[in-house]
Amino acid sequence: MEEKQNLFGLDVAALQERLVPLGVQKFRAKQVAQWMYEKGARSFGAMTNLSKALREELAASFEIATPAAQDVLVSKDGKTEKFLLAFADGTAVESVLMRQPYGNSICISTQAGCAMGCAFCASTLHGRARDLTAAEMLGEVFFIEERLRGEGQHVDTMVLMGSGEPLMNYENVVAFLHLVHDPAILGMSYRSITLSTSGIVPNIYRLADEGLPVSLSISLHAPEDALRSELMPINKKYPMADVIAAGKMYGDKTKRRVTYEYILIDGRNDSSRHADELAKLLRGQLASVNLIPINPVVERHLLRPPQERIDAFERRLAKRGIAVTVRREMGTDINAACGQLRNRHLETQA
């Protein structure tokens, strides 16, 4: 039997083209899109403004495939939900819903696993399984969007900060950004989206040229090359000076403030000297620093600094004119850091 083609993840123009062999009128493709994206239909039988004959014809050739939840964890305060979502081939990724004071924020994955090898991250422990398609990333978003619609709410902001390096899956990620922004699909403002990268320099320049005003977040985690290379092997390919130059260019070109993520690790990168060097590095940029006390990963033997050292690091940056925040912790009781839930499932299957 010939495998059915998945229509989920196609915009109206692509749907029209896909349905041409069936002789489907163009306005019908708009109706199919409306059922899939606005009304949450996952079968053609539900599309009651299409004729029964057309519904049967569509069902014979196509499907509407979205990820299914393998596991769901909810924090004790109910503000954070973590989902392990499985695609048709069994590949699973993590997505997170965070109910923030300013609205519902989601964190999605762009690859299954990660090949970056960062010393502090659980996502990279099993390496990269494969890239996600634009449709699969959209499926992550809609799984949570439909959950929220049931409560009369919706997704307000999104970060591409789950498992994987978005800029190593460049074409699929950019296609996904266009899909999620499409008014016929979700209509999310580009300005409500943040893309996080470990510093894939050539693709930061490419992204700046796309004309998509998404916010850029760069994982820095050290103020000098030797230490950053220990924590982030990608630094050996794209040294810190090149990463900072690309970040400055992105901010200048898009007029969007670049955020530099800095995970604070006890005894490794959390001293006053490190704070001074970081401030010197970023002075004069349209940039801010987001300090992230590490969510300990047992396998990595890296610990969170004491609170007084976190506070001192923040004060020292602020005193030197750097815009700085400390990430508000959410979901620590359900291991909301990316990669941990997926790893647990992989290990139970081994």
Short mmCIF file of C-alpha atoms in Angstrom, two decimals:
data_model
loop_
_atom_site.label_atom_id
_atom_site.label_comp_id
_atom_site.label_asym_id
_atom_site.label_seq_id
_atom_site.Cartn_x
_atom_site.Cartn_y
_atom_site.Cartn_z
CA MET A 1 0.00 0.00 0.00
CA GLU A 2 1.31 3.44 -0.95
CA GLU A 3 2.20 5.59 2.07
CA LYS A 4 -0.16 8.49 2.64
CA GLN A 5 1.23 12.01 2.33
CA ASN A 6 1.02 14.25 5.38
CA LEU A 7 -0.72 17.58 4.78
CA PHE A 8 0.07 19.05 8.20
CA GLY A 9 2.80 21.65 7.90
CA LEU A 10 1.83 22.85 4.42
CA ASP A 11 0.78 26.45 3.88
CA VAL A 12 -2.20 27.30 1.67
CA ALA A 13 -0.14 27.63 -1.52
CA ALA A 14 1.55 24.27 -0.93
CA LEU A 15 -1.81 22.66 -0.13
CA GLN A 16 -3.28 23.98 -3.36
CA GLU A 17 -0.38 22.51 -5.31
CA ARG A 18 -0.57 19.17 -3.48
CA LEU A 19 -4.30 18.84 -4.19
CA VAL A 20 -4.09 19.70 -7.91
CA PRO A 21 -3.94 16.00 -9.00
CA LEU A 22 -7.33 15.47 -7.34
CA GLY A 23 -8.84 18.41 -9.20
CA VAL A 24 -9.59 20.18 -5.92
CA GLN A 25 -10.58 23.84 -6.28
CA LYS A 26 -8.15 26.32 -4.71
CA PHE A 27 -10.62 27.66 -2.19
CA ARG A 28 -11.03 24.13 -0.83
CA ALA A 29 -7.34 24.11 0.12
CA LYS A 30 -7.99 27.21 2.23
CA GLN A 31 -10.83 25.35 3.96
CA VAL A 32 -8.56 22.37 4.68
CA ALA A 33 -5.96 24.74 6.16
CA GLN A 34 -8.60 26.36 8.32
CA TRP A 35 -9.75 23.00 9.64
CA MET A 36 -6.20 21.85 10.42
CA TYR A 37 -4.80 25.01 11.97
CA GLU A 38 -7.74 27.01 13.32
CA LYS A 39 -10.16 24.24 14.27
CA GLY A 40 -7.69 21.49 15.18
CA ALA A 41 -9.14 18.82 12.89
CA ARG A 42 -6.95 15.73 12.63
CA SER A 43 -9.19 13.77 10.28
CA PHE A 44 -10.83 14.71 7.00
CA GLY A 45 -14.12 13.32 8.22
CA ALA A 46 -14.43 16.30 10.57
CA MET A 47 -14.31 18.80 7.69
CA THR A 48 -18.06 19.17 7.34
CA ASN A 49 -18.06 21.96 4.73
CA LEU A 50 -16.37 19.60 2.26
CA SER A 51 -18.46 17.07 0.37
CA LYS A 52 -18.46 13.51 1.65
CA ALA A 53 -16.93 12.32 -1.63
CA LEU A 54 -14.04 14.80 -1.34
CA ARG A 55 -13.45 13.88 2.30
CA GLU A 56 -13.21 10.23 1.36
CA GLU A 57 -10.90 11.01 -1.54
CA LEU A 58 -8.61 13.07 0.70
CA ALA A 59 -8.57 10.36 3.35
CA ALA A 60 -7.55 7.76 0.75
CA SER A 61 -4.42 9.69 -0.29
CA PHE A 62 -3.48 11.93 2.63
CA GLU A 63 -3.26 12.12 6.39
CA ILE A 64 -2.95 14.83 9.05
CA ALA A 65 -0.10 13.57 11.21
CA THR A 66 1.03 15.41 14.34
CA PRO A 67 3.13 14.24 17.29
CA ALA A 68 1.65 12.25 20.15
CA ALA A 69 2.60 12.61 23.81
CA GLN A 70 4.73 9.78 25.17
CA ASP A 71 5.06 11.42 28.56
CA VAL A 72 3.80 14.56 30.32
CA LEU A 73 5.25 16.08 33.48
CA VAL A 74 3.60 18.92 35.39
CA SER A 75 5.41 20.99 38.01
CA LYS A 76 3.98 21.17 41.53
CA ASP A 77 2.91 24.77 41.05
CA GLY A 78 1.20 23.89 37.75
CA LYS A 79 3.03 26.62 35.86
CA THR A 80 5.37 24.40 33.85
CA GLU A 81 4.47 21.39 31.73
CA LYS A 82 7.02 19.26 29.91
CA PHE A 83 6.07 16.98 27.03
CA LEU A 84 7.92 14.15 25.37
CA LEU A 85 6.43 14.15 21.88
CA ALA A 86 6.86 11.26 19.45
CA PHE A 87 6.69 11.49 15.66
CA ALA A 88 5.57 8.81 13.20
CA ASP A 89 9.00 7.12 13.07
CA GLY A 90 9.21 6.87 16.87
CA THR A 91 11.69 9.73 17.24
CA ALA A 92 10.83 11.74 20.35
CA VAL A 93 11.70 15.29 21.43
CA GLU A 94 10.92 17.52 24.38
CA SER A 95 8.77 20.65 24.39
CA VAL A 96 7.94 22.83 27.39
CA LEU A 97 5.07 25.14 28.30
CA MET A 98 5.85 27.88 30.83
CA ARG A 99 2.96 29.94 32.17
CA GLN A 100 4.69 33.28 32.71
CA PRO A 101 3.24 36.48 34.21
CA TYR A 102 3.39 38.03 30.71
CA GLY A 103 1.70 35.08 28.97
CA ASN A 104 2.26 31.52 27.82
CA SER A 105 5.79 30.83 26.60
CA ILE A 106 6.87 27.62 24.91
CA CYS A 107 10.28 26.08 24.30
CA ILE A 108 10.60 23.75 21.33
CA SER A 109 13.27 21.42 20.00
CA THR A 110 14.74 21.73 16.50
CA GLN A 111 16.68 18.45 16.42
CA ALA A 112 16.28 15.09 18.13
CA GLY A 113 19.27 15.18 20.43
CA CYS A 114 22.25 17.42 19.78
CA ALA A 115 25.76 17.08 18.36
CA MET A 116 27.28 20.20 19.94
CA GLY A 117 28.76 18.34 22.92
CA CYS A 118 28.37 21.14 25.48
CA ALA A 119 29.69 19.99 28.85
CA PHE A 120 26.71 21.25 30.86
CA CYS A 121 23.86 19.97 28.67
CA ALA A 122 21.81 16.78 28.89
CA SER A 123 20.61 17.03 25.27
CA THR A 124 23.97 16.04 23.85
CA LEU A 125 24.56 12.92 25.98
CA HIS A 126 23.13 10.59 23.30
CA GLY A 127 24.24 12.71 20.35
CA ARG A 128 22.04 13.87 17.51
CA ALA A 129 19.52 11.39 16.10
CA ARG A 130 18.27 13.57 13.24
CA ASP A 131 17.01 17.00 12.23
CA LEU A 132 13.36 17.86 12.64
CA THR A 133 11.35 18.99 9.64
CA ALA A 134 9.50 22.31 9.61
CA ALA A 135 6.22 20.36 9.90
CA GLU A 136 7.47 18.46 12.96
CA MET A 137 8.48 21.67 14.71
CA LEU A 138 5.07 23.10 13.86
CA GLY A 139 3.55 19.96 15.37
CA GLU A 140 5.30 20.69 18.67
CA VAL A 141 3.79 24.17 18.71
CA PHE A 142 0.29 22.99 17.85
CA PHE A 143 0.34 20.22 20.45
CA ILE A 144 0.70 22.93 23.12
CA GLU A 145 -1.46 25.51 21.31
CA GLU A 146 -4.39 23.11 21.20
CA ARG A 147 -3.91 22.23 24.86
CA LEU A 148 -4.12 25.95 25.68
CA ARG A 149 -7.10 26.56 23.40
CA GLY A 150 -9.03 24.15 25.58
CA GLU A 151 -8.46 26.63 28.42
CA GLY A 152 -9.36 29.65 26.32
CA GLN A 153 -5.70 30.65 26.00
CA HIS A 154 -2.98 30.52 23.35
CA VAL A 155 0.79 30.55 22.88
CA ASP A 156 2.13 34.09 23.31
CA THR A 157 5.90 33.71 22.91
CA MET A 158 8.26 31.00 21.74
CA VAL A 159 11.93 30.14 22.14
CA LEU A 160 13.84 27.71 19.93
CA MET A 161 15.93 26.62 22.86
CA GLY A 162 15.09 22.94 23.36
CA SER A 163 17.19 20.05 22.12
CA GLY A 164 19.37 20.71 19.09
CA GLU A 165 21.21 23.60 17.47
CA PRO A 166 18.70 25.54 15.33
CA LEU A 167 21.34 27.00 13.03
CA MET A 168 22.64 23.52 12.18
CA ASN A 169 19.15 22.74 10.84
CA TYR A 170 18.98 26.06 9.07
CA GLU A 171 16.65 25.50 6.10
CA ASN A 172 14.05 23.60 8.12
CA VAL A 173 14.13 26.18 10.91
CA VAL A 174 13.67 29.15 8.57
CA ALA A 175 10.82 27.32 6.81
CA PHE A 176 9.25 26.70 10.22
CA LEU A 177 9.54 30.39 11.16
CA HIS A 178 7.63 31.30 8.00
CA LEU A 179 4.95 28.71 8.81
CA VAL A 180 4.38 29.80 12.39
CA HIS A 181 4.19 33.45 11.26
CA ASP A 182 1.69 32.71 8.45
CA PRO A 183 -1.72 34.26 9.37
CA ALA A 184 -3.47 31.18 7.95
CA ILE A 185 -1.51 28.90 10.30
CA LEU A 186 -0.75 30.58 13.64
CA GLY A 187 0.00 34.23 12.86
CA MET A 188 2.71 34.59 15.51
CA SER A 189 4.75 37.77 15.32
CA TYR A 190 8.42 37.23 14.53
CA ARG A 191 9.14 39.59 17.42
CA SER A 192 7.58 37.05 19.79
CA ILE A 193 10.14 34.42 18.75
CA THR A 194 13.66 33.92 20.11
CA LEU A 195 16.19 31.65 18.43
CA SER A 196 19.03 30.34 20.59
CA THR A 197 22.37 29.33 19.08
CA SER A 198 25.71 28.10 20.37
CA GLY A 199 27.33 30.44 17.85
CA ILE A 200 27.22 29.04 14.31
CA VAL A 201 28.80 32.17 12.87
CA PRO A 202 28.07 31.81 9.11
CA ASN A 203 24.41 31.11 9.78
CA ILE A 204 24.06 34.07 12.15
CA TYR A 205 25.00 36.22 9.16
CA ARG A 206 22.56 34.29 6.95
CA LEU A 207 19.76 34.76 9.47
CA ALA A 208 20.39 38.51 9.63
CA ASP A 209 19.93 38.63 5.85
CA GLU A 210 16.56 36.81 5.99
CA GLY A 211 14.76 39.95 7.11
CA LEU A 212 12.97 38.11 9.91
CA PRO A 213 13.05 40.23 13.10
CA VAL A 214 13.36 37.28 15.47
CA SER A 215 15.35 37.83 18.64
CA LEU A 216 18.73 36.13 18.80
CA SER A 217 20.10 34.47 21.90
CA ILE A 218 23.74 33.36 21.88
CA SER A 219 25.08 30.82 24.35
CA LEU A 220 28.37 32.26 25.61
CA HIS A 221 28.96 30.73 29.06
CA ALA A 222 32.57 31.94 29.36
CA PRO A 223 34.40 35.23 28.77
CA GLU A 224 37.53 33.74 27.18
CA ASP A 225 38.35 31.11 24.58
CA ALA A 226 40.14 28.43 26.60
CA LEU A 227 37.33 28.05 29.12
CA ARG A 228 34.61 28.35 26.49
CA SER A 229 36.27 25.61 24.43
CA GLU A 230 36.21 23.34 27.49
CA LEU A 231 32.51 23.98 28.03
CA MET A 232 31.50 24.29 24.36
CA PRO A 233 33.62 22.40 21.79
CA ILE A 234 32.05 24.44 18.94
CA ASN A 235 34.22 27.34 20.15
CA LYS A 236 37.22 25.63 18.53
CA LYS A 237 35.55 26.08 15.14
CA TYR A 238 33.95 29.46 15.78
CA PRO A 239 36.07 31.34 18.35
CA MET A 240 34.54 33.81 20.71
CA ALA A 241 35.73 36.94 18.89
CA ASP A 242 33.96 35.77 15.72
CA VAL A 243 30.81 34.91 17.68
CA ILE A 244 30.72 38.32 19.39
CA ALA A 245 31.31 40.09 16.05
CA ALA A 246 28.42 38.15 14.48
CA GLY A 247 26.20 39.01 17.44
CA LYS A 248 27.05 42.69 17.16
CA MET A 249 26.29 42.62 13.44
CA TYR A 250 22.93 40.93 14.10
CA GLY A 251 21.93 43.57 16.63
CA ASP A 252 23.07 46.43 14.39
CA LYS A 253 21.29 45.06 11.32
CA THR A 254 18.01 43.94 12.87
CA LYS A 255 17.85 46.58 15.63
CA ARG A 256 16.97 43.69 17.96
CA ARG A 257 18.82 43.40 21.25
CA VAL A 258 20.96 40.25 21.33
CA THR A 259 20.89 38.22 24.53
CA TYR A 260 24.01 36.40 25.65
CA GLU A 261 23.18 33.35 27.74
CA TYR A 262 25.64 32.66 30.53
CA ILE A 263 25.24 29.48 32.59
CA LEU A 264 26.79 29.97 36.02
CA ILE A 265 28.73 26.88 37.15
CA ASP A 266 30.18 26.60 40.62
CA GLY A 267 33.92 27.20 40.57
CA ARG A 268 34.22 27.26 36.78
CA ASN A 269 32.98 30.58 35.40
CA ASP A 270 31.38 32.44 38.31
CA SER A 271 34.16 34.57 39.81
CA SER A 272 34.40 38.37 39.92
CA ARG A 273 37.21 38.14 37.34
CA HIS A 274 34.90 36.30 34.96
CA ALA A 275 32.23 38.98 35.44
CA ASP A 276 34.72 41.76 34.72
CA GLU A 277 35.97 40.03 31.55
CA LEU A 278 32.41 39.45 30.36
CA ALA A 279 31.52 43.11 30.89
CA LYS A 280 34.58 44.22 28.95
CA LEU A 281 33.72 41.83 26.11
CA LEU A 282 30.17 43.12 25.63
CA ARG A 283 30.64 46.83 26.30
CA GLY A 284 29.10 48.99 23.57
CA GLN A 285 26.84 46.29 22.10
CA LEU A 286 23.05 46.32 21.74
CA ALA A 287 23.03 43.35 24.06
CA SER A 288 22.05 41.98 27.44
CA VAL A 289 23.17 39.06 29.57
CA ASN A 290 20.86 36.37 30.88
CA LEU A 291 22.48 34.60 33.82
CA ILE A 292 21.35 30.99 34.26
CA PRO A 293 22.31 29.20 37.47
CA ILE A 294 22.97 25.69 36.16
CA ASN A 295 20.24 23.11 36.49
CA PRO A 296 22.56 20.29 37.63
CA VAL A 297 22.96 17.37 35.23
CA VAL A 298 24.01 14.36 37.29
CA GLU A 299 26.07 12.85 34.49
CA ARG A 300 28.11 16.05 34.12
CA HIS A 301 29.11 16.60 37.79
CA LEU A 302 28.55 20.36 37.46
CA LEU A 303 26.96 22.24 40.34
CA ARG A 304 25.02 25.44 40.92
CA PRO A 305 26.94 28.27 42.63
CA PRO A 306 25.74 29.51 46.03
CA GLN A 307 23.13 32.26 45.82
CA GLU A 308 25.46 34.94 47.16
CA ARG A 309 27.90 34.32 44.29
CA ILE A 310 25.07 34.49 41.74
CA ASP A 311 23.94 37.80 43.22
CA ALA A 312 27.48 39.17 43.28
CA PHE A 313 28.03 38.24 39.60
CA GLU A 314 24.80 40.03 38.64
CA ARG A 315 25.69 43.15 40.64
CA ARG A 316 29.17 43.31 39.15
CA LEU A 317 27.85 43.22 35.58
CA ALA A 318 25.19 45.85 36.33
CA LYS A 319 27.77 48.12 37.96
CA ARG A 320 29.78 47.97 34.73
CA GLY A 321 26.83 49.06 32.61
CA ILE A 322 25.70 45.67 31.30
CA ALA A 323 21.96 45.00 31.12
CA VAL A 324 21.59 41.77 33.07
CA THR A 325 18.85 39.49 34.35
CA VAL A 326 18.87 36.19 36.22
CA ARG A 327 16.60 33.61 34.61
CA ARG A 328 13.55 32.87 36.67
CA GLU A 329 13.62 29.18 37.47
CA MET A 330 10.61 27.15 36.43
CA GLY A 331 9.97 23.43 36.50
CA THR A 332 13.05 22.37 38.44
CA ASP A 333 11.00 19.66 40.16
CA ILE A 334 10.27 18.06 36.75
CA ASN A 335 13.80 18.45 35.32
CA ALA A 336 12.64 21.06 32.80
CA ALA A 337 16.17 21.50 31.43
CA CYS A 338 16.21 20.19 27.87
CA GLY A 339 17.22 16.60 27.25
CA GLN A 340 16.61 15.06 30.65
CA LEU A 341 13.19 13.51 29.99
CA ARG A 342 14.23 12.17 26.58
CA ASN A 343 17.41 10.67 28.04
CA ARG A 344 15.42 8.89 30.73
CA HIS A 345 13.21 7.27 28.10
CA LEU A 346 16.15 6.31 25.91
CA GLU A 347 17.87 4.66 28.85
CA THR A 348 14.78 2.65 29.83
CA GLN A 349 14.54 1.40 26.24
CA ALA A 350 18.21 0.35 26.07
#
